Rosetta silent file (secondary structure, phi, psi, omega in degrees, C-alpha in Angstrom):
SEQUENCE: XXXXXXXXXXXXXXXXXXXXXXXXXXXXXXXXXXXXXXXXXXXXXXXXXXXXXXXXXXXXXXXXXXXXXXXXXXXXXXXXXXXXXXXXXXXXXXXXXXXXXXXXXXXXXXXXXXXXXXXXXXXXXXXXXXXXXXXXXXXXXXXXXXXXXXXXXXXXXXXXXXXXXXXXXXXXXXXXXXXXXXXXXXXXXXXXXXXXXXXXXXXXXXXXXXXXXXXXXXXXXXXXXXXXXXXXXXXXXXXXXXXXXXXXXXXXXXXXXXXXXXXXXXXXXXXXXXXXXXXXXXXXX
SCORE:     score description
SCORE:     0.000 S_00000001
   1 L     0.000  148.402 -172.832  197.631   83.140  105.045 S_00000001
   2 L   -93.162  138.897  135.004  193.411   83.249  105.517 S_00000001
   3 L   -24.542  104.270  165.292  191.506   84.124  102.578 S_00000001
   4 L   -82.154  128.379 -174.353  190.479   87.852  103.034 S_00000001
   5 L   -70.038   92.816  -34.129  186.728   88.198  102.750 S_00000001
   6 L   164.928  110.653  160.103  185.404   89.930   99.890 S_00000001
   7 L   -58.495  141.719 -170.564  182.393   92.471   99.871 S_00000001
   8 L   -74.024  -11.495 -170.119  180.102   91.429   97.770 S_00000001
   9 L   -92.855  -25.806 -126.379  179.748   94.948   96.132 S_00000001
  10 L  -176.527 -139.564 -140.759  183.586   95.017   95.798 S_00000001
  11 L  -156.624  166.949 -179.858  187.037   93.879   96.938 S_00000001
  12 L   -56.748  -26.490 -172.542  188.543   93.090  100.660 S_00000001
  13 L   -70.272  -55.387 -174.299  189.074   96.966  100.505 S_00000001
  14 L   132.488   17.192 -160.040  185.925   98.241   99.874 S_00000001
  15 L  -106.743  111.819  134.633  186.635   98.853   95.853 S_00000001
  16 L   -50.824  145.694 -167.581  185.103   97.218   93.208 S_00000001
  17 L   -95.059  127.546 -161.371  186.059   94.788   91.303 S_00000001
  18 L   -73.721  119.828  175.070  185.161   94.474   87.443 S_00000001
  19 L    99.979  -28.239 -178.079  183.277   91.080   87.044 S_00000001
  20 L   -59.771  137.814  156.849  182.623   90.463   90.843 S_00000001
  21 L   -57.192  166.549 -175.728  178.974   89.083   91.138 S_00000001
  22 L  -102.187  127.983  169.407  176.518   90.893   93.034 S_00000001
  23 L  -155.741  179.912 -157.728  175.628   88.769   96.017 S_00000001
  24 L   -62.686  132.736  157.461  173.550   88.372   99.733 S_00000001
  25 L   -66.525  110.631 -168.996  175.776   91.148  102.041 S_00000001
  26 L   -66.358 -166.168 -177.575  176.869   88.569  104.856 S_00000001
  27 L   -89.946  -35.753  170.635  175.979   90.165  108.960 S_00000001
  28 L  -119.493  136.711 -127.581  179.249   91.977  109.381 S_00000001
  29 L  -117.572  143.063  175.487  179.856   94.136  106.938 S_00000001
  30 L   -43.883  178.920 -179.210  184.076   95.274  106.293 S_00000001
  31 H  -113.878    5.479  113.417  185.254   97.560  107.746 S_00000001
  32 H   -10.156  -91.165  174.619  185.901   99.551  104.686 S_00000001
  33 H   -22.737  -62.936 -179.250  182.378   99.604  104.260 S_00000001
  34 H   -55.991  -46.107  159.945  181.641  100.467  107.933 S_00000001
  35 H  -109.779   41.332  154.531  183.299  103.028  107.545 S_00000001
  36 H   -88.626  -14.811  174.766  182.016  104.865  103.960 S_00000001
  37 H  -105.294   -8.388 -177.949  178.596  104.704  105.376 S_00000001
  38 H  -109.471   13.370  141.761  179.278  106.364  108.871 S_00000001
  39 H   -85.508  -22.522 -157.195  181.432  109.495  106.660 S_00000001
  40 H   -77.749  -35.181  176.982  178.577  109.311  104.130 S_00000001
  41 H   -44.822  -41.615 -152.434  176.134  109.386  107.610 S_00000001
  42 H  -112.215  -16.121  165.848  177.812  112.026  109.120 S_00000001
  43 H   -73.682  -27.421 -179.403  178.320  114.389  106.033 S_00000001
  44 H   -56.692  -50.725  156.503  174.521  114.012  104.727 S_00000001
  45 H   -33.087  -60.080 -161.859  173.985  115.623  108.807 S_00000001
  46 H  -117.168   20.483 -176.308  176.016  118.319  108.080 S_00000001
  47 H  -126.891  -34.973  168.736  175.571  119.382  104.211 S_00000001
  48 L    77.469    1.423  178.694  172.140  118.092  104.074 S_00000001
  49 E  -153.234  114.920  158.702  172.217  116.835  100.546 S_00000001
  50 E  -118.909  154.140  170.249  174.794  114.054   98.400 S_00000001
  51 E   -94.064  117.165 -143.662  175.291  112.950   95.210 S_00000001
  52 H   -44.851  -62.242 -159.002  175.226  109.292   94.432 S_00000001
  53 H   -38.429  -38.021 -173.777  177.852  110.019   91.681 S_00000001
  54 H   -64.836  -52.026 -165.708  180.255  112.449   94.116 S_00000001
  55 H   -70.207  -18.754 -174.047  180.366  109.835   96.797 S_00000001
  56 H   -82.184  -10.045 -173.391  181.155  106.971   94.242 S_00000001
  57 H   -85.404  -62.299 -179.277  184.048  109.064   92.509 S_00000001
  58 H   -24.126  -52.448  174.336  185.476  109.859   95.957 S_00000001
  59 H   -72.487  -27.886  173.246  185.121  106.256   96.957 S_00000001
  60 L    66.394   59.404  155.523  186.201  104.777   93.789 S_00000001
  61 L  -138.013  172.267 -167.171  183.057  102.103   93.998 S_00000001
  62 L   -83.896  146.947 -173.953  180.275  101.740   91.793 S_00000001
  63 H   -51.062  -61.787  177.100  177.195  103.928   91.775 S_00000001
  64 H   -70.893   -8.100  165.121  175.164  100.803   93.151 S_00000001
  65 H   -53.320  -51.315 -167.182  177.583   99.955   95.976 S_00000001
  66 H   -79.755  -17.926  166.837  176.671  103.867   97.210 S_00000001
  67 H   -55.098  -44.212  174.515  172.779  102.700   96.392 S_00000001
  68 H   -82.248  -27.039  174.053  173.026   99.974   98.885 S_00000001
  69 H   -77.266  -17.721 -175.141  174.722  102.163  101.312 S_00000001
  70 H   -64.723  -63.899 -153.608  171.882  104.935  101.166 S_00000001
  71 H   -58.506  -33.279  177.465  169.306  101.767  101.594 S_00000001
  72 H   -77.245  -14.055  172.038  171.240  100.279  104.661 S_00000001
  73 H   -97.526  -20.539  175.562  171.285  104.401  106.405 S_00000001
  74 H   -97.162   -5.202  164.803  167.511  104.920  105.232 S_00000001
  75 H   -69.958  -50.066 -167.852  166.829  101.626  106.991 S_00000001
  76 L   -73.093   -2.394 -166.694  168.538  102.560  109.783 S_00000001
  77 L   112.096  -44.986 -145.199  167.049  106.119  110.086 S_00000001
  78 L   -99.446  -12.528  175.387  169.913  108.424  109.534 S_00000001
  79 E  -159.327  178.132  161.591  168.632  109.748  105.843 S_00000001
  80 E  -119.236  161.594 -171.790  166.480  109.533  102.718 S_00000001
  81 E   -95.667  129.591  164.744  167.209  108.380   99.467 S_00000001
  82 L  -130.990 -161.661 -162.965  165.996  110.935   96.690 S_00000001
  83 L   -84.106  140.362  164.840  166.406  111.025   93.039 S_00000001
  84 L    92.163  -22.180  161.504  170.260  111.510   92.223 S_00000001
  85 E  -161.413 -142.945 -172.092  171.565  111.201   95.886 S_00000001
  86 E  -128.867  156.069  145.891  169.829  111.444   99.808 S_00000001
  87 E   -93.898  172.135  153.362  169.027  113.757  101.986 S_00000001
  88 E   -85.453  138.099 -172.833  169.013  114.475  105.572 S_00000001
  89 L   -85.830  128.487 -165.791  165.807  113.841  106.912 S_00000001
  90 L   -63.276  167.595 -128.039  164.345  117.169  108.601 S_00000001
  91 L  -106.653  -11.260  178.146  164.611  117.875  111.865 S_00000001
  92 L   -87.594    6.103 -145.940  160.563  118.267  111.772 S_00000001
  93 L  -144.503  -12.408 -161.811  160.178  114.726  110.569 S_00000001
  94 L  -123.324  146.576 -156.581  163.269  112.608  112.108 S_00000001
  95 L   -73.911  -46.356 -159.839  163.328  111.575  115.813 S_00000001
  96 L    46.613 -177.844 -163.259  166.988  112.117  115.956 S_00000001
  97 L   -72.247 -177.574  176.907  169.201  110.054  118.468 S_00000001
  98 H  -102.306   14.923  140.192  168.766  109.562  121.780 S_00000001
  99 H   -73.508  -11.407  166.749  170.844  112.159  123.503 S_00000001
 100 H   -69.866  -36.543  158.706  169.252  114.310  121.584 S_00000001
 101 H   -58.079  -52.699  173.464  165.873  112.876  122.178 S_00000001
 102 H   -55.486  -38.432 -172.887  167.048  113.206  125.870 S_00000001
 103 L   -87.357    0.448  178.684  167.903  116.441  126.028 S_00000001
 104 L   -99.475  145.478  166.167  164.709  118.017  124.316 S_00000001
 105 L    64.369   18.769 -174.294  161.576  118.942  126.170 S_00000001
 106 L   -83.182    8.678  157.847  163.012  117.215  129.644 S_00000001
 107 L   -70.786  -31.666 -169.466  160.901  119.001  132.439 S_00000001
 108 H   -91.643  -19.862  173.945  157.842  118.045  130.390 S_00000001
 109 H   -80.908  -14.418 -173.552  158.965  114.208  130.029 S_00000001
 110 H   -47.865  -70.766  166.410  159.993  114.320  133.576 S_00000001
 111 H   -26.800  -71.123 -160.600  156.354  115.370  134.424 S_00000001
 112 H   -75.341  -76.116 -133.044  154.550  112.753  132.179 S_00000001
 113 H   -41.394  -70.429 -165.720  156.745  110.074  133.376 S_00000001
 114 H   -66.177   22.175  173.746  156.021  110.525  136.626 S_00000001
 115 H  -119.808  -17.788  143.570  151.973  110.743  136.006 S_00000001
 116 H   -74.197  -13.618  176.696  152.613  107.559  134.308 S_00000001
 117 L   -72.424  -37.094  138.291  154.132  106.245  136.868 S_00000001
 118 L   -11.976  -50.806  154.294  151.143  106.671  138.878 S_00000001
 119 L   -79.030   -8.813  178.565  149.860  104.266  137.290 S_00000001
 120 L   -71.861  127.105 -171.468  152.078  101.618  137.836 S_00000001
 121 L  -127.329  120.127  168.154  150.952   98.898  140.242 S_00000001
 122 L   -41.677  115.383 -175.889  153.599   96.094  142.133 S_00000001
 123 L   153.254  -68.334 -161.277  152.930   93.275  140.142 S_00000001
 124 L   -64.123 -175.362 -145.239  151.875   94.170  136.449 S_00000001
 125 E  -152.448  101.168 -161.104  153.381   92.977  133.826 S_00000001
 126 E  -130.323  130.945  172.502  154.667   96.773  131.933 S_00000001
 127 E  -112.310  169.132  175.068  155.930   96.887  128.301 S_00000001
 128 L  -144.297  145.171 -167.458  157.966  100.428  127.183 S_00000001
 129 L   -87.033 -167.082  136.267  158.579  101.415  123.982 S_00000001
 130 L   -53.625  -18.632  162.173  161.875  103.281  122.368 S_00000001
 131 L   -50.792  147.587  173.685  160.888  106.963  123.858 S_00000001
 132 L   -74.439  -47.186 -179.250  162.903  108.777  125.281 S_00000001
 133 H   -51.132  -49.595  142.334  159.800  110.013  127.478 S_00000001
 134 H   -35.668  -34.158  156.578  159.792  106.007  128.276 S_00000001
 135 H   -54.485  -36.030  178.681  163.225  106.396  129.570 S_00000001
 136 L   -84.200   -2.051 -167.059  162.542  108.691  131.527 S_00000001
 137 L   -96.529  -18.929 -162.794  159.608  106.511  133.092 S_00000001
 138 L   -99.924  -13.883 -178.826  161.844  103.573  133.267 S_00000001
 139 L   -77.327  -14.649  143.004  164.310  105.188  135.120 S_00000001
 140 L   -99.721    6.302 -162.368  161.740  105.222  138.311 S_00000001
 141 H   -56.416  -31.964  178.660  160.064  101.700  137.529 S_00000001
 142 H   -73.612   30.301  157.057  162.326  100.495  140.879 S_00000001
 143 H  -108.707  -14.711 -177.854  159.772  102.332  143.235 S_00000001
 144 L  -114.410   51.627 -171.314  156.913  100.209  141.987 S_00000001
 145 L  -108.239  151.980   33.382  158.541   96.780  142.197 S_00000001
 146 L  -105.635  126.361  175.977  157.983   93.775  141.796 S_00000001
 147 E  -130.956  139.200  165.085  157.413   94.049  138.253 S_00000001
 148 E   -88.628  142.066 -160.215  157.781   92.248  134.461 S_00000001
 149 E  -135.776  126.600  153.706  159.229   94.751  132.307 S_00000001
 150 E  -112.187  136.760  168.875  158.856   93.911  128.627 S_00000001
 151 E  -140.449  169.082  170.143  161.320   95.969  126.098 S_00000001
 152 L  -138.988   -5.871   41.766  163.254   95.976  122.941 S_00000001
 153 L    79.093  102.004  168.654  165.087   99.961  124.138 S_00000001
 154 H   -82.978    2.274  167.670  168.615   98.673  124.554 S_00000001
 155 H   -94.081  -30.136 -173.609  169.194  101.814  127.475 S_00000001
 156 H   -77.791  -25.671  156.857  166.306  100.991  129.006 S_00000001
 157 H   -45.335  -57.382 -132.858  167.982   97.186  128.933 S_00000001
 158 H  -115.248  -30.815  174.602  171.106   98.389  129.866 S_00000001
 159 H   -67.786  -54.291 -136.101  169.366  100.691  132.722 S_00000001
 160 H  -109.240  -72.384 -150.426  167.037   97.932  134.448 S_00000001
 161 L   -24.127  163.314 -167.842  168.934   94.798  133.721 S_00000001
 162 L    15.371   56.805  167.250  169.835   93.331  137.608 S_00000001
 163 L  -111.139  134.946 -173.672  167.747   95.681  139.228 S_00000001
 164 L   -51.015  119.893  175.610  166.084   94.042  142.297 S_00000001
 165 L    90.725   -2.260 -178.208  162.458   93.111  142.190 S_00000001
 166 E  -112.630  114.657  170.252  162.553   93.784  138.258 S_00000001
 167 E  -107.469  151.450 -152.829  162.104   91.042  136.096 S_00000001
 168 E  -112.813  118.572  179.704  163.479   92.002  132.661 S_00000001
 169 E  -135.906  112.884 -166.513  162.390   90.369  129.700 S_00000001
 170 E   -61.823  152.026  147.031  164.446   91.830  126.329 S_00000001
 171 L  -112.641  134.821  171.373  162.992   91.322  122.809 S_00000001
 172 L   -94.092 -148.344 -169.671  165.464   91.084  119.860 S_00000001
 173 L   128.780 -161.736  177.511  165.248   91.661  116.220 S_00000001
 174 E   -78.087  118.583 -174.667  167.317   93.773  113.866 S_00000001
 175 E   -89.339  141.269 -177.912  169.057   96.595  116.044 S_00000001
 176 L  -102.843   75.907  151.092  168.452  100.056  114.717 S_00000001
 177 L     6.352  -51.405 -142.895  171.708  102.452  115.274 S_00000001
 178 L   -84.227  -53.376 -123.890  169.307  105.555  114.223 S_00000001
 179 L  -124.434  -38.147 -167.971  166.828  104.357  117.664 S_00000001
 180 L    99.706  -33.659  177.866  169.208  102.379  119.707 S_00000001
 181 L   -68.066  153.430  167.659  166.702   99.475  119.289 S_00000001
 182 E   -92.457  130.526 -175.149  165.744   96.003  118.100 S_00000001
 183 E  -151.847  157.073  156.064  162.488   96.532  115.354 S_00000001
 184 L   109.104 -175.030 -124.011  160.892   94.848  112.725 S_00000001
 185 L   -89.540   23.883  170.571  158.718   91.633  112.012 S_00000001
 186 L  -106.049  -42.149  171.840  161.274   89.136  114.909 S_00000001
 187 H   -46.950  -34.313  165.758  160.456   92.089  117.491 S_00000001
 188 H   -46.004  -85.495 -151.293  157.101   91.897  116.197 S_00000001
 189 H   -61.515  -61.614 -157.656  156.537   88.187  116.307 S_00000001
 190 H   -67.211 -118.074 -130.498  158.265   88.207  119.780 S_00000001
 191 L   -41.559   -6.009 -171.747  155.782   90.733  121.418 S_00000001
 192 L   -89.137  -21.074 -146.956  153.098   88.848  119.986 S_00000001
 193 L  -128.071   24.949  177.443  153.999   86.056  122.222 S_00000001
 194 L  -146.168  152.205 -175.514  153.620   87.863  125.509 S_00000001
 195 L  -115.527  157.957 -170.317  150.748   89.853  127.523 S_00000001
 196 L  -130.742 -173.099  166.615  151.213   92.880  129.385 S_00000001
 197 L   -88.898  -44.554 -145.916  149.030   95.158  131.619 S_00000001
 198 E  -168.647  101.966 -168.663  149.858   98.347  130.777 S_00000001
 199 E  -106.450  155.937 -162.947  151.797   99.140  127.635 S_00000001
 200 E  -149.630  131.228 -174.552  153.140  103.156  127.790 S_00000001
 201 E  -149.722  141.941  159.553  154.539  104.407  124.246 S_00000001
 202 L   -97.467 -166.610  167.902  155.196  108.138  122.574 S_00000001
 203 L  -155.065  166.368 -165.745  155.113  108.879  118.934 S_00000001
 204 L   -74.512  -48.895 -157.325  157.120  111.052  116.588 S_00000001
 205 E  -128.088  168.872  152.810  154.785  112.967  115.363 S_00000001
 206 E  -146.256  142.151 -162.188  150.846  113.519  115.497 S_00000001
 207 L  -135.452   79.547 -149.342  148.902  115.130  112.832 S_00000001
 208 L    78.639   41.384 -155.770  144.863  115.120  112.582 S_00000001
 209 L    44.794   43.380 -173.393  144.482  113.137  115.558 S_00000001
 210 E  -142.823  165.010  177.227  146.750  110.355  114.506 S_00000001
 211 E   -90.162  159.516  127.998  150.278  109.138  115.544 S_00000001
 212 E  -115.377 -161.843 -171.108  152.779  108.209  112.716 S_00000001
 213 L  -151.977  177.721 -179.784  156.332  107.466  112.743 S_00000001
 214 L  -108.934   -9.195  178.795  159.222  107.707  110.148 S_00000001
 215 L  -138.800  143.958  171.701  159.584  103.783  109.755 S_00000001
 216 L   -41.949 -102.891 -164.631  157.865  100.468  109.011 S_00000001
 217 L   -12.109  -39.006  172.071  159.384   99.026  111.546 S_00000001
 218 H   -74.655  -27.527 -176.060  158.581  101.190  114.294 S_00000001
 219 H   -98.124  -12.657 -172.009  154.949  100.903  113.484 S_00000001
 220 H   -87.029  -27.067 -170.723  154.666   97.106  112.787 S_00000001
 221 H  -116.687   -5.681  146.307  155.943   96.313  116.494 S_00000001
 222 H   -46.334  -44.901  164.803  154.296   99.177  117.982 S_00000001
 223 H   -88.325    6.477  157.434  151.359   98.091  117.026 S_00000001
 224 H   -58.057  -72.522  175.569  152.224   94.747  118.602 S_00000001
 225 H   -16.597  -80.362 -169.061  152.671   96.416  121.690 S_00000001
 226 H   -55.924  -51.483  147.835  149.112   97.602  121.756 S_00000001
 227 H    -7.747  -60.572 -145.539  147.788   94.193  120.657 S_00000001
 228 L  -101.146   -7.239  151.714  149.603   92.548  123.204 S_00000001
 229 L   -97.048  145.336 -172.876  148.051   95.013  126.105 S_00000001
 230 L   -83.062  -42.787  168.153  145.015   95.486  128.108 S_00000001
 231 E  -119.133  156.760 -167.590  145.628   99.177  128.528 S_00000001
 232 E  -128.756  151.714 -160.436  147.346  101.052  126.024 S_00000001
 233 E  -142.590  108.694 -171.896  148.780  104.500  127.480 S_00000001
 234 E  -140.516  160.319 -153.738  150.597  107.089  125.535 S_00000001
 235 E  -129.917  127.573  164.743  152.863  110.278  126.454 S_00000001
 236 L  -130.087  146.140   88.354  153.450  112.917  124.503 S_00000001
 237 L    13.613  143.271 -150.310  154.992  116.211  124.869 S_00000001
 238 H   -92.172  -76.434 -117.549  152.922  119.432  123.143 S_00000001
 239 H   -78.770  -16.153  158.306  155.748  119.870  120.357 S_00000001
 240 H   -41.280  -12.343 -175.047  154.570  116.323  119.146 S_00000001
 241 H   -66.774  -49.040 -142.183  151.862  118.491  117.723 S_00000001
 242 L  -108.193   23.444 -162.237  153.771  120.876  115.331 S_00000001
 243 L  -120.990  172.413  163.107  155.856  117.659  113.793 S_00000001
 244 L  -118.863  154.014 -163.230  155.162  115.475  110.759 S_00000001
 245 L  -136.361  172.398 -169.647  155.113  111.638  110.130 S_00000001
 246 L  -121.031  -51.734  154.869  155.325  109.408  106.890 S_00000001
 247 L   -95.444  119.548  156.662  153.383  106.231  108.658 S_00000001
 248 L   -37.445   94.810  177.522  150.411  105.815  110.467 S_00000001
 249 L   -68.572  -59.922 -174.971  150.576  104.184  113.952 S_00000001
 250 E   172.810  154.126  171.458  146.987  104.613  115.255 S_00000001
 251 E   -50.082  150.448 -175.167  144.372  107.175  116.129 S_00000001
 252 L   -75.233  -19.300  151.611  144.879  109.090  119.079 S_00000001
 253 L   -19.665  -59.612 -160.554  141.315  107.127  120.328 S_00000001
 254 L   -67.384  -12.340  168.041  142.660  104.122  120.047 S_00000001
 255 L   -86.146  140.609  170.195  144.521  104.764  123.595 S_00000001
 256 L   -49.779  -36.066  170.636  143.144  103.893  126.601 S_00000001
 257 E  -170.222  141.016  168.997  144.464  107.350  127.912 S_00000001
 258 E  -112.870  118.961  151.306  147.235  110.361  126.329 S_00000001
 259 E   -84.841  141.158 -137.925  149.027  112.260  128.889 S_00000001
 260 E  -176.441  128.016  159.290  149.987  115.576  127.529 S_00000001
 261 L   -49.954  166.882  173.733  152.038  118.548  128.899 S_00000001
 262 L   -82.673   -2.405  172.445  150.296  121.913  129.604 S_00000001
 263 L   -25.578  -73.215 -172.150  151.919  123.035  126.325 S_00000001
 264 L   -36.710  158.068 -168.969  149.070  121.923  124.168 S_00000001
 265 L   -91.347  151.475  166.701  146.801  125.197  123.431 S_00000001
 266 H   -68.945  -34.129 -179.828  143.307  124.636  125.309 S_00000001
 267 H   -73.134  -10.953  175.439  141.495  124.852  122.300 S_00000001
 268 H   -88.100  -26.205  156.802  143.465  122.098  120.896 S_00000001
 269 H   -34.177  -82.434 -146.304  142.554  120.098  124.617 S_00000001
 270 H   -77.714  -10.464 -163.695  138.860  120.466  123.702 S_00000001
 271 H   -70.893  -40.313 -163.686  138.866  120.043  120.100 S_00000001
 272 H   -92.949  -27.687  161.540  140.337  116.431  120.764 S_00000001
 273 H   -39.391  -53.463  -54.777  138.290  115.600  123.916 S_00000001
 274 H  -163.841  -74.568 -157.856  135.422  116.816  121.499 S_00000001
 275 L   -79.511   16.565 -173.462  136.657  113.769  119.197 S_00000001
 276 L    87.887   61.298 -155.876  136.870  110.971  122.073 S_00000001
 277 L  -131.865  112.150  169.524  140.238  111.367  122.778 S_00000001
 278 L   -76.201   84.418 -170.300  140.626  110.155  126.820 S_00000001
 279 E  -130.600  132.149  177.002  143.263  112.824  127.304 S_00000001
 280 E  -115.534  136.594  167.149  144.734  114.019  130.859 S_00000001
 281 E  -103.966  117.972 -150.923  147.155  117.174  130.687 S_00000001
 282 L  -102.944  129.113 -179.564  149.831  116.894  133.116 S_00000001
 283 L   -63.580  123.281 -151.553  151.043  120.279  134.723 S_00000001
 284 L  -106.611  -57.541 -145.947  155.226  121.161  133.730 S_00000001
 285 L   -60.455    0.000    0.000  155.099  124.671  135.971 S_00000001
C-alpha cells in the first residue's frame, strides 16, 4: 500500500500529530486541509468574525495549523487576520470575486470599455489587467484585430484564447482564487520582459488622488504593467471614489489618461483636472 502523505501541520487527515515537525507545506495541499480553509472561507463571509481557538477545537488541530490557514486566505484575499481570530474584509475595502465584480456598476463599465476601446488600434501590442471593467473591454478586443494581448486575468485567457487575429500571450505566477489571477514577483518579472502600447487597468479604490489596492501583489505587477507601457490608461467607475485601499498603486497623474463615468460629482471633475489629472468622463445615460 503507498505511503499516505502527511501535512506538515498534522496527519494524512488533517489532525495533528504530537511530535510531528513543522515543515515547507508541499504545492497541493490535502484535501482535509482544502477543505477547513474553504468552510473557514465561507463562514468568516457570513459571520464576519472567527476565533483562532473555536476553529481549532472544532477541527481538532493546533492553534498554528488555523494560523497558517488564516495566512494562506489573507494571501489569497478572502479575509484578514486580527488579534485572536480574522475577519471578513469589508465590503468598502475588498474587491470581492468576479461575478460579483461583474455584476456591479455594468452600464458604466460597458460605457468605459467601449471609450477605451476607441483607442485601440490593429496592430498594438495591449496589456489588461484583472478588472472586471477590463473584461468587459476584452470582450470587444476582436473588432480591433490584429492584436498582442498581454494578460495574467485567467477569464480574460479563457475568453480570447483561439480567437482569430488575437495573439495571446498569458503571464503566470502564483494564481489568486480571491482575483481569479496569476500575481506576485514571477508575474512581475514576466511583464518586465515585454513592451506594450497601451496598458488599460482599474483600481480598487482611490482616495486623495491616488489608487491603492488590498494586496502586495496586485500592486508590485501593476506597477509592472505601467513600466512596461508607453501609454498607461485607467478606467474607473465613480463608486471607486467612496472606497478605501491599504496600498498605494500610483497617483492618479501618473496616467496618461482616466476615463470616468458621469457619476463623479463635477466639482470632484474640476478639483482633479485642477491637480493635472488628464481625465475624460464618459457619458452612462
Amino acid at each position: 500500500m503507498p505511503a499516505r502523505w502527511k501535512d506538515p501541520s498534522g496527519s494524512a487527515d488533517g489532525r495533528d500529530v504530537p511530535g510531528q515537525p513543522a515543515g515547507v507545506a508541499p504545492s497541493v495541499r490535502s484535501g482535509a486541509q482544502w477543505d477547513r480553509q474553504r468552510r473557514i472561507r465561507e463562514r468568516v463571509s457570513a459571520v464576519g468574525f472567527l476565533r483562532t481557538a473555536d476553529l481549532a477545537a472544532e477541527f481538532g488541530v493546533s492553534l498554528m495549523t488555523i494560523h497558517r490557514d488564516f495566512d494562506v486566505l489573507q494571501a489569497q484575499g478572502w479575509l484578514r487576520k486580527v488579534r485572536g481570530g480574522a475577519t471578513a474584509v469589508p465590503s468598502a475595502m475588498f474587491h470581492g470575486d468576479v461575478e460579483q465584480r461583474m455584476a456591479a456598476n455594468p452600464a458604466a463599465k460597458r460605457r468605459l470599455a467601449a471609450a477605451a476601446l476607441d483607442l485601440v488600434v490593429p496592430g498594438q501590442v495591449v496589456m489588461l489587467d484583472e478588472s472586471t471593467t477590463c473584461l468587459y473591454l476584452a470582450q470587444r478586443l476582436a473588432e480591433r484585430t490584429p492584436l498582442t494581448l498581454v494578460t495574467y486575468f485567467q477569464p480574460v485567457v479563457e475568453l480570447l484564447a483561439g480567437t482569430p487575429g488575437i495573439t495571446l500571450i498569458a503571464l503566470g505566477g502564483e494564481y489568486f482564487p480571491a482575483y481569479d489571477a496569476f500575481l506576485g514577483l514571477y508575474t512581475a518579472e514576466g511583464v518586465a520582459k515585454v513592451r506594450a502600447d497601451t496598458v488599460f487597468l482599474s483600481t480598487t479604490a482611490i482616495s486623495h488622488g491616488r489608487c491603492y489596492h488590498q494586496s502586495q501583489e496586485t500592486v508590485a505587477v501593476k506597477r509592472a504593467l505601467m513600466a512596461a507601457a508607453s501609454r498607461r490608461v485607467l478606467l474607473v467607475d465613480h463608486t471607486k471614489f467612496a472606497r478605501q485601499g491599504l496600498y498605494a498603486l500610483a497617483a492618479l497623474a501618473d496616467f496618461d489618461l482616466v476615463l470616468v463615468d458621469e457619476g463623479l460629482p463635477p466639482a470632484e471633475q474640476r478639483r482633479l483636472r485642477d491637480t493635472g489629472v488628464a481625465l475624460r468622463v464618459v457619458p452612462t445615460r
